[in-house]
mmCIF file of C-alpha atoms in Angstrom:
data_model
loop_
_atom_site.group_PDB
_atom_site.id
_atom_site.type_symbol
_atom_site.label_atom_id
_atom_site.label_comp_id
_atom_site.label_asym_id
_atom_site.label_seq_id
_atom_site.Cartn_x
_atom_site.Cartn_y
_atom_site.Cartn_z
ATOM 1 C CA MET A 78 191.029 1.919 158.915
ATOM 2 C CA SER A 79 192.925 -1.302 158.672
ATOM 3 C CA ASN A 80 195.840 -2.148 160.751
ATOM 4 C CA ARG A 81 198.087 -1.749 157.693
ATOM 5 C CA GLU A 82 196.616 1.825 157.072
ATOM 6 C CA ALA A 83 197.029 2.636 160.609
ATOM 7 C CA SER A 84 200.609 1.510 160.598
ATOM 8 C CA VAL A 85 201.437 3.601 157.400
ATOM 9 C CA ALA A 86 199.690 6.666 158.878
ATOM 10 C CA ARG A 87 201.758 6.301 162.127
ATOM 11 C CA LEU A 88 204.865 6.007 159.938
ATOM 12 C CA GLU A 89 204.136 9.112 158.062
ATOM 13 C CA SER A 90 203.225 11.089 161.249
ATOM 14 C CA GLU A 91 206.419 9.841 163.127
ATOM 15 C CA ASN A 92 208.689 10.969 160.227
ATOM 16 C CA SER A 93 206.846 14.104 158.883
ATOM 17 C CA LYS A 94 209.087 16.417 160.764
ATOM 18 C CA HIS A 95 212.253 14.638 159.519
ATOM 19 C CA GLU A 96 211.142 14.075 155.789
ATOM 20 C CA ILE A 97 214.464 14.912 154.150
ATOM 21 C CA GLY A 98 214.206 13.781 150.628
ATOM 22 C CA TYR A 99 216.900 13.171 148.164
ATOM 23 C CA ASP A 100 216.163 16.778 146.865
ATOM 24 C CA ASN A 101 217.997 18.128 149.924
ATOM 25 C CA CYS A 102 220.986 15.848 149.590
ATOM 26 C CA ALA A 103 224.172 15.960 147.587
ATOM 27 C CA LEU A 104 225.189 13.074 145.392
ATOM 28 C CA ASP A 105 228.652 11.704 145.639
ATOM 29 C CA GLY A 106 230.442 8.663 144.276
ATOM 30 C CA ALA A 107 232.509 6.164 146.247
ATOM 31 C CA ALA A 108 236.107 5.103 146.030
ATOM 32 C CA TYR A 109 235.541 1.513 145.882
ATOM 33 C CA SER A 110 239.239 0.267 146.601
ATOM 34 C CA SER A 111 240.604 2.931 148.920
ATOM 35 C CA THR A 112 237.431 3.590 150.980
ATOM 36 C CA TYR A 113 235.698 0.130 151.018
ATOM 37 C CA GLY A 114 238.312 -2.313 150.081
ATOM 38 C CA ILE A 115 236.526 -3.626 147.104
ATOM 39 C CA THR A 116 238.649 -4.411 143.978
ATOM 40 C CA THR A 117 238.089 -6.492 140.680
ATOM 41 C CA SER A 118 240.282 -8.343 138.355
ATOM 42 C CA GLY A 119 238.766 -9.951 135.366
ATOM 43 C CA ASP A 120 235.792 -11.882 136.434
ATOM 44 C CA THR A 121 236.736 -11.740 140.104
ATOM 45 C CA ILE A 122 235.438 -9.409 142.882
ATOM 46 C CA ASN A 123 237.336 -9.239 146.093
ATOM 47 C CA LEU A 124 235.606 -7.827 149.241
ATOM 48 C CA GLY A 125 238.056 -6.729 151.927
ATOM 49 C CA PHE A 126 236.669 -6.602 155.576
ATOM 50 C CA VAL A 127 238.312 -3.628 157.113
ATOM 51 C CA THR A 128 239.645 -0.610 155.241
ATOM 52 C CA GLY A 129 240.649 2.364 157.233
ATOM 53 C CA SER A 130 237.543 3.231 159.156
ATOM 54 C CA SER A 131 235.227 1.308 156.983
ATOM 55 C CA VAL A 132 234.041 -2.080 158.042
ATOM 56 C CA GLY A 133 232.187 -4.465 155.585
ATOM 57 C CA SER A 134 230.744 -3.728 152.363
ATOM 58 C CA ARG A 135 227.814 -4.650 150.098
ATOM 59 C CA VAL A 136 227.653 -4.499 146.241
ATOM 60 C CA TYR A 137 225.079 -5.148 143.465
ATOM 61 C CA LEU A 138 225.281 -6.560 139.921
ATOM 62 C CA MET A 139 224.171 -3.872 137.478
ATOM 63 C CA GLN A 140 222.530 -4.381 134.154
ATOM 64 C CA ASP A 141 223.569 -0.911 132.951
ATOM 65 C CA ASN A 142 224.385 2.488 134.599
ATOM 66 C CA SER A 143 220.931 3.073 135.821
ATOM 67 C CA ASN A 144 219.422 -0.345 136.613
ATOM 68 C CA TYR A 145 220.327 -3.440 138.576
ATOM 69 C CA ARG A 146 220.363 -6.754 136.783
ATOM 70 C CA LYS A 147 217.072 -8.685 137.513
ATOM 71 C CA PHE A 148 217.135 -12.448 137.749
ATOM 72 C CA ASN A 149 214.357 -15.092 137.480
ATOM 73 C CA LEU A 150 216.155 -18.314 138.279
ATOM 74 C CA LEU A 151 213.200 -20.702 138.321
ATOM 75 C CA ASN A 152 213.841 -23.866 136.344
ATOM 76 C CA GLY A 153 217.476 -22.999 136.156
ATOM 77 C CA GLU A 154 220.533 -22.722 138.110
ATOM 78 C CA PHE A 155 223.258 -20.256 139.383
ATOM 79 C CA ALA A 156 226.951 -21.093 139.999
ATOM 80 C CA PHE A 157 229.996 -19.265 141.036
ATOM 81 C CA TYR A 158 233.492 -19.674 142.364
ATOM 82 C CA VAL A 159 234.165 -18.756 145.913
ATOM 83 C CA ASP A 160 237.233 -18.447 148.122
ATOM 84 C CA VAL A 161 236.440 -18.336 151.805
ATOM 85 C CA SER A 162 239.855 -19.482 152.967
ATOM 86 C CA GLN A 163 240.553 -16.127 154.646
ATOM 87 C CA LEU A 164 237.051 -15.795 156.597
ATOM 88 C CA PRO A 165 237.379 -16.657 160.202
ATOM 89 C CA CYS A 166 234.592 -17.585 162.645
ATOM 90 C CA GLY A 167 232.306 -14.503 163.197
ATOM 91 C CA LEU A 168 232.528 -13.221 159.635
ATOM 92 C CA ASN A 169 230.184 -13.781 156.636
ATOM 93 C CA GLY A 170 230.962 -13.535 153.063
ATOM 94 C CA ALA A 171 227.500 -13.634 151.550
ATOM 95 C CA LEU A 172 225.900 -13.923 147.968
ATOM 96 C CA TYR A 173 222.039 -13.566 147.716
ATOM 97 C CA PHE A 174 219.135 -12.100 145.998
ATOM 98 C CA THR A 175 216.640 -9.647 147.271
ATOM 99 C CA GLN A 176 213.483 -8.320 145.657
ATOM 100 C CA MET A 177 214.771 -4.776 145.034
ATOM 101 C CA ASP A 178 213.397 -2.397 142.535
ATOM 102 C CA GLN A 179 215.408 -2.515 139.356
ATOM 103 C CA ASP A 180 215.938 1.028 139.231
ATOM 104 C CA GLY A 181 216.571 1.477 143.064
ATOM 105 C CA GLY A 182 213.191 3.102 143.561
ATOM 106 C CA THR A 183 213.281 6.155 141.305
ATOM 107 C CA LYS A 184 209.938 5.342 139.524
ATOM 108 C CA ARG A 185 208.026 4.616 142.588
ATOM 109 C CA PHE A 186 209.570 7.410 144.692
ATOM 110 C CA PRO A 187 210.300 10.374 142.523
ATOM 111 C CA SER A 188 212.152 12.073 145.278
ATOM 112 C CA ASN A 189 214.775 9.519 145.003
ATOM 113 C CA LYS A 190 217.150 11.078 142.418
ATOM 114 C CA ALA A 191 220.014 8.638 143.135
ATOM 115 C CA GLY A 192 218.633 5.416 142.163
ATOM 116 C CA ALA A 193 220.550 2.196 141.328
ATOM 117 C CA ALA A 194 223.635 4.070 140.089
ATOM 118 C CA TYR A 195 224.154 5.110 143.792
ATOM 119 C CA GLY A 196 223.134 1.860 145.440
ATOM 120 C CA THR A 197 219.809 2.838 146.769
ATOM 121 C CA GLY A 198 216.658 0.671 147.222
ATOM 122 C CA TYR A 199 218.155 -1.921 149.409
ATOM 123 C CA CYS A 200 215.676 -4.300 151.193
ATOM 124 C CA ASP A 201 215.722 -7.855 152.621
ATOM 125 C CA ALA A 202 213.863 -10.098 154.903
ATOM 126 C CA GLN A 203 215.384 -8.839 157.908
ATOM 127 C CA CYS A 204 213.751 -5.422 157.230
ATOM 128 C CA PRO A 205 217.017 -3.579 157.961
ATOM 129 C CA ARG A 206 216.666 -0.428 159.982
ATOM 130 C CA ASP A 207 220.227 0.870 159.487
ATOM 131 C CA LEU A 208 219.596 2.105 155.873
ATOM 132 C CA LYS A 209 220.086 6.004 155.641
ATOM 133 C CA PHE A 210 217.492 6.263 152.884
ATOM 134 C CA ILE A 211 214.311 4.492 152.387
ATOM 135 C CA ASN A 212 211.489 5.101 149.757
ATOM 136 C CA GLY A 213 212.893 8.408 148.814
ATOM 137 C CA GLN A 214 213.345 10.084 152.412
ATOM 138 C CA ALA A 215 215.991 10.004 154.891
ATOM 139 C CA ASN A 216 215.747 7.588 157.682
ATOM 140 C CA VAL A 217 216.735 10.095 160.452
ATOM 141 C CA ALA A 218 213.962 9.791 163.020
ATOM 142 C CA GLY A 219 214.471 7.661 166.171
ATOM 143 C CA TRP A 220 218.021 6.562 165.605
ATOM 144 C CA ASN A 221 219.601 4.492 168.469
ATOM 145 C CA ALA A 222 222.832 2.471 168.194
ATOM 146 C CA GLY A 223 222.638 2.409 164.391
ATOM 147 C CA THR A 224 218.891 1.812 164.026
ATOM 148 C CA GLY A 225 216.360 4.156 162.793
ATOM 149 C CA ASN A 226 212.536 4.048 162.965
ATOM 150 C CA LEU A 227 212.131 2.901 159.317
ATOM 151 C CA GLY A 228 213.060 -0.496 157.749
ATOM 152 C CA SER A 229 212.837 -1.834 154.394
ATOM 153 C CA CYS A 230 211.446 -5.355 153.791
ATOM 154 C CA CYS A 231 211.367 -7.776 150.841
ATOM 155 C CA SER A 232 211.775 -11.394 150.146
ATOM 156 C CA LYS A 233 215.513 -12.687 150.202
ATOM 157 C CA MET A 234 217.224 -15.779 148.859
ATOM 158 C CA ASP A 235 220.476 -16.437 150.653
ATOM 159 C CA ILE A 236 222.357 -18.633 148.012
ATOM 160 C CA TRP A 237 225.486 -18.510 150.196
ATOM 161 C CA GLU A 238 226.273 -17.218 153.695
ATOM 162 C CA ALA A 239 229.618 -18.599 154.873
ATOM 163 C CA ASN A 240 233.067 -18.467 156.327
ATOM 164 C CA SER A 241 235.795 -21.115 156.407
ATOM 165 C CA PHE A 242 233.953 -23.231 159.072
ATOM 166 C CA ALA A 243 230.289 -23.040 158.199
ATOM 167 C CA THR A 244 227.741 -22.373 155.506
ATOM 168 C CA ALA A 245 224.087 -22.230 154.902
ATOM 169 C CA TYR A 246 221.728 -21.526 152.136
ATOM 170 C CA THR A 247 218.140 -19.958 153.124
ATOM 171 C CA ALA A 248 214.958 -19.102 151.754
ATOM 172 C CA HIS A 249 213.233 -16.053 153.284
ATOM 173 C CA PRO A 250 209.704 -15.297 151.799
ATOM 174 C CA CYS A 251 207.843 -12.116 152.728
ATOM 175 C CA ASN A 252 204.264 -11.293 152.431
ATOM 176 C CA VAL A 253 205.120 -8.113 150.607
ATOM 177 C CA ASN A 254 205.922 -8.093 146.934
ATOM 178 C CA SER A 255 208.336 -5.218 146.493
ATOM 179 C CA ALA A 256 210.665 -3.258 148.797
ATOM 180 C CA THR A 257 208.242 -2.036 151.472
ATOM 181 C CA ALA A 258 208.930 0.411 154.293
ATOM 182 C CA CYS A 259 207.929 -0.690 157.906
ATOM 183 C CA THR A 260 208.202 1.085 161.174
ATOM 184 C CA GLY A 261 209.421 -0.120 164.698
ATOM 185 C CA GLY A 262 207.781 -3.343 165.724
ATOM 186 C CA SER A 263 205.874 -3.942 162.466
ATOM 187 C CA CYS A 264 209.319 -4.688 161.024
ATOM 188 C CA THR A 265 209.024 -8.173 162.407
ATOM 189 C CA SER A 266 205.758 -9.066 160.907
ATOM 190 C CA SER A 267 206.214 -9.080 157.044
ATOM 191 C CA CYS A 268 209.025 -11.539 156.484
ATOM 192 C CA ASP A 269 210.447 -14.930 157.723
ATOM 193 C CA ALA A 270 213.688 -13.380 158.961
ATOM 194 C CA ALA A 271 215.123 -16.669 160.154
ATOM 195 C CA GLY A 272 214.049 -18.417 156.904
ATOM 196 C CA CYS A 273 214.242 -22.123 156.058
ATOM 197 C CA ASP A 274 217.973 -22.961 156.085
ATOM 198 C CA PHE A 275 220.131 -25.944 155.047
ATOM 199 C CA ASN A 276 223.358 -25.893 157.129
ATOM 200 C CA SER A 277 225.100 -29.071 156.831
ATOM 201 C CA TRP A 278 226.555 -29.175 160.350
ATOM 202 C CA ARG A 279 223.126 -28.183 161.798
ATOM 203 C CA MET A 280 221.655 -31.110 159.723
ATOM 204 C CA GLY A 281 223.839 -33.595 161.345
ATOM 205 C CA ASN A 282 227.085 -33.815 159.318
ATOM 206 C CA ASP A 283 230.087 -32.143 161.011
ATOM 207 C CA THR A 284 232.596 -33.463 158.535
ATOM 208 C CA PHE A 285 231.164 -32.079 155.229
ATOM 209 C CA TYR A 286 232.327 -28.470 155.009
ATOM 210 C CA GLY A 287 235.511 -26.984 156.427
ATOM 211 C CA PRO A 288 239.196 -26.913 156.191
ATOM 212 C CA GLY A 289 240.381 -30.334 154.955
ATOM 213 C CA LEU A 290 236.914 -31.765 154.813
ATOM 214 C CA THR A 291 234.686 -33.084 151.881
ATOM 215 C CA VAL A 292 234.107 -29.436 150.716
ATOM 216 C CA ASP A 293 237.431 -28.228 151.522
ATOM 217 C CA THR A 294 237.736 -24.435 152.409
ATOM 218 C CA LYS A 295 241.345 -24.467 152.964
ATOM 219 C CA SER A 296 243.209 -22.490 150.199
ATOM 220 C CA LYS A 297 240.838 -23.964 147.359
ATOM 221 C CA LYS A 298 238.257 -22.245 145.317
ATOM 222 C CA ILE A 299 234.697 -23.990 145.620
ATOM 223 C CA THR A 300 232.141 -24.030 142.787
ATOM 224 C CA VAL A 301 228.765 -23.573 144.293
ATOM 225 C CA VAL A 302 225.695 -24.718 142.302
ATOM 226 C CA THR A 303 222.154 -23.973 143.229
ATOM 227 C CA GLN A 304 219.108 -25.210 141.257
ATOM 228 C CA PHE A 305 215.485 -23.987 141.377
ATOM 229 C CA ILE A 306 213.126 -26.695 140.475
ATOM 230 C CA THR A 307 209.458 -25.924 139.491
ATOM 231 C CA ASP A 308 206.440 -28.170 139.505
ATOM 232 C CA ASP A 309 205.992 -27.771 135.519
ATOM 233 C CA LYS A 310 209.541 -27.440 134.563
ATOM 234 C CA THR A 311 209.164 -23.849 133.313
ATOM 235 C CA ASN A 312 210.361 -20.582 134.837
ATOM 236 C CA GLN A 313 206.658 -19.620 135.409
ATOM 237 C CA GLY A 314 205.926 -22.539 137.538
ATOM 238 C CA ASN A 315 205.635 -22.913 141.395
ATOM 239 C CA LEU A 316 209.071 -23.499 143.065
ATOM 240 C CA ILE A 317 208.993 -26.818 144.819
ATOM 241 C CA GLN A 318 212.653 -27.434 145.573
ATOM 242 C CA ILE A 319 215.978 -25.769 145.917
ATOM 243 C CA ASN A 320 219.101 -28.151 145.255
ATOM 244 C CA ARG A 321 222.591 -27.432 146.183
ATOM 245 C CA PHE A 322 225.983 -29.107 145.215
ATOM 246 C CA TYR A 323 229.593 -28.354 144.803
ATOM 247 C CA VAL A 324 232.404 -28.967 142.306
ATOM 248 C CA GLN A 325 235.875 -28.964 143.527
ATOM 249 C CA ASN A 326 238.994 -30.497 141.869
ATOM 250 C CA GLY A 327 236.873 -31.547 139.007
ATOM 251 C CA GLN A 328 234.637 -33.647 141.179
ATOM 252 C CA VAL A 329 230.915 -32.977 141.642
ATOM 253 C CA ILE A 330 230.005 -33.213 145.252
ATOM 254 C CA PRO A 331 226.316 -33.587 146.166
ATOM 255 C CA ASN A 332 225.042 -31.764 149.163
ATOM 256 C CA SER A 333 225.072 -33.713 152.534
ATOM 257 C CA HIS A 334 221.909 -35.447 153.628
ATOM 258 C CA THR A 335 220.165 -34.663 156.844
ATOM 259 C CA SER A 336 220.615 -37.099 159.749
ATOM 260 C CA ILE A 337 218.206 -35.517 162.403
ATOM 261 C CA THR A 338 215.366 -37.523 163.917
ATOM 262 C CA GLY A 339 212.100 -36.318 162.535
ATOM 263 C CA ILE A 340 213.630 -34.978 159.207
ATOM 264 C CA ASP A 341 213.663 -37.212 156.177
ATOM 265 C CA PRO A 342 217.284 -37.830 154.978
ATOM 266 C CA VAL A 343 217.158 -35.320 152.146
ATOM 267 C CA ASN A 344 219.697 -32.945 150.843
ATOM 268 C CA SER A 345 217.738 -30.114 149.380
ATOM 269 C CA ILE A 346 215.085 -27.540 150.505
ATOM 270 C CA SER A 347 211.521 -28.279 150.060
ATOM 271 C CA ASP A 348 208.240 -27.155 151.849
ATOM 272 C CA ASN A 349 208.146 -30.683 153.517
ATOM 273 C CA TYR A 350 211.724 -30.281 154.681
ATOM 274 C CA CYS A 351 211.017 -27.007 156.095
ATOM 275 C CA PHE A 352 207.952 -28.201 158.020
ATOM 276 C CA GLN A 353 209.789 -31.092 159.380
ATOM 277 C CA LYS A 354 212.827 -28.933 160.474
ATOM 278 C CA ARG A 355 210.524 -26.480 162.344
ATOM 279 C CA ALA A 356 208.987 -29.315 164.193
ATOM 280 C CA ALA A 357 212.247 -31.085 164.917
ATOM 281 C CA PHE A 358 213.898 -27.890 166.156
ATOM 282 C CA SER A 359 210.778 -26.614 167.980
ATOM 283 C CA GLU A 360 210.740 -23.411 165.845
ATOM 284 C CA ASN A 361 207.504 -21.428 164.822
ATOM 285 C CA ASN A 362 206.567 -22.252 161.143
ATOM 286 C CA VAL A 363 206.805 -18.695 159.988
ATOM 287 C CA PHE A 364 208.161 -20.055 156.634
ATOM 288 C CA ALA A 365 204.880 -21.614 155.777
ATOM 289 C CA SER A 366 202.814 -18.600 157.027
ATOM 290 C CA MET A 367 204.667 -16.428 154.638
ATOM 291 C CA GLY A 368 203.781 -18.573 151.629
ATOM 292 C CA GLY A 369 206.754 -21.010 151.663
ATOM 293 C CA LEU A 370 208.543 -21.931 148.439
ATOM 294 C CA LYS A 371 205.791 -20.754 146.259
ATOM 295 C CA GLN A 372 206.123 -17.101 147.525
ATOM 296 C CA MET A 373 209.960 -17.351 147.275
ATOM 297 C CA GLY A 374 209.161 -18.414 143.617
ATOM 298 C CA ALA A 375 206.853 -15.566 143.129
ATOM 299 C CA ALA A 376 209.670 -13.062 144.136
ATOM 300 C CA PHE A 377 211.879 -14.727 141.313
ATOM 301 C CA LYS A 378 209.199 -14.326 138.740
ATOM 302 C CA ALA A 379 208.980 -10.667 139.622
ATOM 303 C CA GLY A 380 212.749 -10.414 139.337
ATOM 304 C CA MET A 381 215.502 -10.376 142.149
ATOM 305 C CA VAL A 382 218.708 -8.373 142.393
ATOM 306 C CA LEU A 383 222.065 -9.941 143.099
ATOM 307 C CA VAL A 384 223.885 -8.780 146.157
ATOM 308 C CA MET A 385 227.491 -9.769 147.432
ATOM 309 C CA SER A 386 228.780 -8.676 150.827
ATOM 310 C CA ILE A 387 231.037 -9.200 153.656
ATOM 311 C CA TRP A 388 229.963 -8.387 157.315
ATOM 312 C CA ASP A 389 230.270 -9.012 160.930
ATOM 313 C CA ASP A 390 227.274 -9.349 163.309
ATOM 314 C CA TYR A 391 226.456 -6.702 165.956
ATOM 315 C CA SER A 392 223.321 -8.657 166.858
ATOM 316 C CA ALA A 393 224.459 -12.176 167.512
ATOM 317 C CA ASP A 394 228.121 -12.436 166.806
ATOM 318 C CA MET A 395 227.232 -14.702 163.673
ATOM 319 C CA LEU A 396 226.783 -17.604 166.165
ATOM 320 C CA TRP A 397 223.549 -18.603 164.180
ATOM 321 C CA LEU A 398 225.754 -19.433 161.301
ATOM 322 C CA ASP A 399 228.968 -20.984 162.877
ATOM 323 C CA SER A 400 228.350 -21.899 166.488
ATOM 324 C CA ASP A 401 225.731 -22.849 169.217
ATOM 325 C CA TYR A 402 222.739 -20.600 169.091
ATOM 326 C CA PRO A 403 220.937 -19.633 171.166
ATOM 327 C CA THR A 404 223.751 -20.047 173.535
ATOM 328 C CA SER A 405 221.457 -20.721 176.344
ATOM 329 C CA ALA A 406 219.654 -23.615 174.601
ATOM 330 C CA SER A 407 220.497 -27.217 174.009
ATOM 331 C CA GLY A 408 218.920 -29.913 171.896
ATOM 332 C CA PRO A 409 218.627 -30.430 168.040
ATOM 333 C CA GLY A 410 219.359 -27.720 165.845
ATOM 334 C CA VAL A 411 221.310 -25.517 168.348
ATOM 335 C CA SER A 412 224.725 -26.527 167.265
ATOM 336 C CA ARG A 413 225.332 -24.817 163.836
ATOM 337 C CA GLY A 414 229.168 -25.011 163.390
ATOM 338 C CA PRO A 415 232.477 -25.546 165.223
ATOM 339 C CA CYS A 416 233.139 -22.074 166.365
ATOM 340 C CA SER A 417 233.202 -21.050 170.124
ATOM 341 C CA THR A 418 230.335 -19.298 171.402
ATOM 342 C CA SER A 419 232.667 -16.557 172.448
ATOM 343 C CA SER A 420 233.886 -15.869 168.722
ATOM 344 C CA GLY A 421 232.476 -13.392 166.424
ATOM 345 C CA VAL A 422 232.513 -10.389 168.671
ATOM 346 C CA PRO A 423 232.781 -7.458 166.338
ATOM 347 C CA SER A 424 235.491 -5.530 168.317
ATOM 348 C CA ASP A 425 237.503 -8.533 168.315
ATOM 349 C CA VAL A 426 237.181 -9.668 164.730
ATOM 350 C CA GLU A 427 237.487 -5.975 163.513
ATOM 351 C CA LYS A 428 240.836 -5.745 165.325
ATOM 352 C CA ASN A 429 242.355 -9.330 164.829
ATOM 353 C CA TYR A 430 241.058 -10.195 161.264
ATOM 354 C CA ALA A 431 240.854 -6.976 159.682
ATOM 355 C CA SER A 432 242.717 -8.297 156.592
ATOM 356 C CA ALA A 433 239.878 -10.889 156.035
ATOM 357 C CA THR A 434 238.607 -11.161 152.390
ATOM 358 C CA VAL A 435 236.084 -13.150 150.306
ATOM 359 C CA SER A 436 236.315 -13.521 146.625
ATOM 360 C CA PHE A 437 233.538 -14.335 144.093
ATOM 361 C CA SER A 438 234.377 -15.207 140.572
ATOM 362 C CA ASN A 439 233.124 -17.036 137.305
ATOM 363 C CA ILE A 440 229.474 -16.251 138.063
ATOM 364 C CA LYS A 441 227.208 -18.129 135.775
ATOM 365 C CA TRP A 442 223.387 -18.876 135.339
ATOM 366 C CA GLY A 443 221.480 -20.764 132.788
ATOM 367 C CA GLU A 444 219.444 -23.953 132.174
ATOM 368 C CA LEU A 445 219.667 -26.850 134.657
ATOM 369 C CA ASN A 446 223.163 -28.583 134.402
ATOM 370 C CA SER A 447 224.484 -25.861 131.984
ATOM 371 C CA THR A 448 226.961 -24.081 134.265
ATOM 372 C CA PHE A 449 229.410 -26.752 135.426
ATOM 373 C CA VAL A 450 231.164 -29.875 134.192
ATOM 374 C CA GLY A 451 229.814 -33.051 135.712
ATOM 375 C CA ASP A 452 227.467 -36.074 135.528
ATOM 376 C CA ALA A 453 224.074 -34.703 134.693
ATOM 377 C CA ALA A 454 222.550 -37.994 135.974
ATOM 378 C CA VAL A 455 223.698 -37.580 139.288
ATOM 379 C CA MET A 456 220.808 -37.046 141.940
ATOM 380 C CA TYR A 457 221.766 -33.761 143.391
ATOM 381 C CA GLY A 458 218.433 -33.300 145.210
ATOM 382 C CA ASP A 459 215.516 -35.547 146.234
ATOM 383 C CA ILE A 460 214.125 -35.851 142.610
ATOM 384 C CA LEU A 461 216.262 -36.721 139.540
ATOM 385 C CA ILE A 462 216.391 -33.688 137.232
#
């Protein structure tokens, strides 16, 4: 028996006495606004942080009533407006893609009668273990402080993780090719949970993003554009680079360049950038071991689902995004933003910033240089597109 087979056998054994499928559960809809603080107006979606006893939310873009919208963004770009002016330190208004099943898992797991219509089938590169249903069964065994035995792993592309003071975009490849259940300790071996990130502050520029800075987060919408460059300039080629730039007040703003010893002065994500970053920051190169950008591109070829969320962080107080992390460390890569290491404590932000919100609007995708107004000859990444 292989290690993988043994792991699956243990998983089935540990959960056999708790196998509660969807057949034994009642389906009920959600009151988006009154329960979760989610509202829409025109092409805008607003996610409120605290609504009654509900904290945070996560929503998906649908293709129809039964299926999520699938995206292959290779050799193309994705753009949106975002307003993070009401997001303090410790919160994260996120927009990203994960390799979820389009139907929410109903075809692969017939016991799942809910499907995409009820938001099932979630997975990501952190292999979350706080999901109540995974692969057609209830995740009820071994719960401890909001974590069950089972997790759900798949590749994830973080287009946008941000508050008013810090932002990052991050590629998280996995060695699995669809939403895959894991159990216990095995939930750390399938994906690059930390990912290969580009955070301007962490890369040496502390005046690029924030209130009143080059990309001004104070009471101003930001257009965020992300481009996925392939080796053969088609949507079936290998992903070799991820570009980022912004548009604000009619001006195209290229991403900041790195200024870290040991990292070339680039402003985009590539395999070479990820290799140099890991070495400069003394990190394990999990990104390469999971297949790097080629594997990230493979996930897009299979199709990825758009997710938007607002959340606080019970694990690390969001310090990995906007402060010093780890707090006991020093040296390159530790400082990720201007926020205090005492910020982001969930009990504090839930009490003092309950009215925090993030809004996303004017979401577009298409060919390179098609979703924004600006000079297409500007070098937004390391190569001229």
